[in-house]
Short mmCIF file of C-alpha atoms in Angstrom, two decimals:
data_model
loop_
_atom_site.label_atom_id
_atom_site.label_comp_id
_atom_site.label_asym_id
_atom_site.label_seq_id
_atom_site.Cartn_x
_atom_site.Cartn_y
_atom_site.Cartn_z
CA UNK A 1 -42.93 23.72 -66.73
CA UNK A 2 -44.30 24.74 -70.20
CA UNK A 3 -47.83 22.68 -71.32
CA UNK A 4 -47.85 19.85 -73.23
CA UNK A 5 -49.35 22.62 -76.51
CA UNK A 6 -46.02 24.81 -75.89
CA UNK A 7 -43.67 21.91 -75.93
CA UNK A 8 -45.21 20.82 -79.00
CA UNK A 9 -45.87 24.24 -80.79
CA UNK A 10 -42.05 24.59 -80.12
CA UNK A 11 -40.96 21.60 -81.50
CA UNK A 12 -42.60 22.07 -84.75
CA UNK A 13 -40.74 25.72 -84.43
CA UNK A 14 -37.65 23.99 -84.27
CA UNK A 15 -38.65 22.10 -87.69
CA UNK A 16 -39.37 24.74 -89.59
CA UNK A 17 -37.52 26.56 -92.39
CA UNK A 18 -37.88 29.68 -94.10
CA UNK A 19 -37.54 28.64 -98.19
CA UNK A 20 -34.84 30.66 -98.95
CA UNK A 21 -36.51 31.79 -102.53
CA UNK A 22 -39.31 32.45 -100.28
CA UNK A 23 -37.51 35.29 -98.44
CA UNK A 24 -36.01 36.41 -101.57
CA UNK A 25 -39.47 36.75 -102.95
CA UNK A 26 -40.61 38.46 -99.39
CA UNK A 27 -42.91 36.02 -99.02
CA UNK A 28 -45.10 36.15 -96.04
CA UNK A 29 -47.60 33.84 -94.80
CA UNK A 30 -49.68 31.57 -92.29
CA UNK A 31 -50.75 28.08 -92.68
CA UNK A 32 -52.90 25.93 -90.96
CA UNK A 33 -52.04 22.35 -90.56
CA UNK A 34 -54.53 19.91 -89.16
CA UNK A 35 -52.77 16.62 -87.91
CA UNK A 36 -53.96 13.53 -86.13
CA UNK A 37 -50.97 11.95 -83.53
CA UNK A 38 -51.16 8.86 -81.56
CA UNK A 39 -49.82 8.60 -78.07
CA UNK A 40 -46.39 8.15 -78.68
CA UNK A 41 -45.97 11.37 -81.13
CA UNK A 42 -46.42 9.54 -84.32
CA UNK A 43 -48.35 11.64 -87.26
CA UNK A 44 -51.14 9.43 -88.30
CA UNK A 45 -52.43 12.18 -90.71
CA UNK A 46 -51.96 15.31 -91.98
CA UNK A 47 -53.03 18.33 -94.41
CA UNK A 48 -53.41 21.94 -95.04
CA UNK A 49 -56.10 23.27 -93.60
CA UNK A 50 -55.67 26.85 -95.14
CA UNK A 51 -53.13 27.59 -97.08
CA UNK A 52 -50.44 30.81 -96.53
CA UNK A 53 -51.05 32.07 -99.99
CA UNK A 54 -47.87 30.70 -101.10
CA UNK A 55 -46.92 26.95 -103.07
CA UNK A 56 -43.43 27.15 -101.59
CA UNK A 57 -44.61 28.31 -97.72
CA UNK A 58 -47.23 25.51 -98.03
CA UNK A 59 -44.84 22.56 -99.26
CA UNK A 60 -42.53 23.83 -96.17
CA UNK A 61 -45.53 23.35 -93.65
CA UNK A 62 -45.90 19.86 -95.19
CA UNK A 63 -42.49 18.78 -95.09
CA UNK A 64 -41.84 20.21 -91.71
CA UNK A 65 -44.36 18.09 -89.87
CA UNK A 66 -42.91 14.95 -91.43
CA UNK A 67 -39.52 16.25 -90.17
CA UNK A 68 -40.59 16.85 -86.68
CA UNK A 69 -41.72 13.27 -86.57
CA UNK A 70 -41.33 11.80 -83.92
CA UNK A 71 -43.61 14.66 -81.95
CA UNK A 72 -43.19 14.95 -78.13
CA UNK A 73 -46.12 12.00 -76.02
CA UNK A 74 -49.19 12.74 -75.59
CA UNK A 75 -49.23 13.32 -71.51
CA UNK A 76 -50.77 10.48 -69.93
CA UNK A 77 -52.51 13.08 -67.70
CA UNK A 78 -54.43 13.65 -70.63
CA UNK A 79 -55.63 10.45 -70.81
CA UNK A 80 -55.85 10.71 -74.60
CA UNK A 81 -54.55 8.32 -76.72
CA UNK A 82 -54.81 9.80 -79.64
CA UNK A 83 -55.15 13.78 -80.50
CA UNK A 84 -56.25 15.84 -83.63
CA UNK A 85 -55.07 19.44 -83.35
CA UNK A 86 -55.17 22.52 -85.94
CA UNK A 87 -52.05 24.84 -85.58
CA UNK A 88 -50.57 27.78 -87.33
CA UNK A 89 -47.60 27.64 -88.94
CA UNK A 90 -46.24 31.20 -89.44
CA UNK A 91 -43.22 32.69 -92.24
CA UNK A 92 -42.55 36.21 -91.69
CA UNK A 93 -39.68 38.13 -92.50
CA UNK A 94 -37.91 40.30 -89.38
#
């Protein structure tokens, strides 16, 4: 059963997208995002905290977690009601 950090790190993932002028460019990059959630997966905050090196990259972080939204619960195991986390958000080309 994968941890409440994998479920999450992979539904981000499954927000993300590649600007296509980005790959065009062969941009290449990793952003951090800081974001508070509440219990139920709601963003109560968010921002860069370090940038890829790129505008476009870093708008695409921004706009991602708003997409994601709604994220998966906070576990109740956790007993957490609300959490702030700081996760990297990686563009490279294959």
């Amino acid at each position: 059963m994968p941890t409440f950090q994998q479920r999450l790190l992979r539904h981000l993932d499954q927000n993300k997208r590649y600007p296509q002028t980005s790959q065009r460019r062969r941009q290449q990059g990793t952003a951090m995002l800081r974001f508070t959630m509440d219990a139920d997966g709601n963003v109560l905050s968010f921002r860069l905290e370090k940038t890829s090196g790129y505008e476009a990259l870093d708008e695409e972080v921004l706009a991602m977690i708003k997409r994601a939204e709604p994220l998966p619960k906070i576990p109740a195991d956790l007993g957490r009601d609300r959490l702030e986390l700081v996760v990297p958000v990686q563009f490279a080309l294959r």
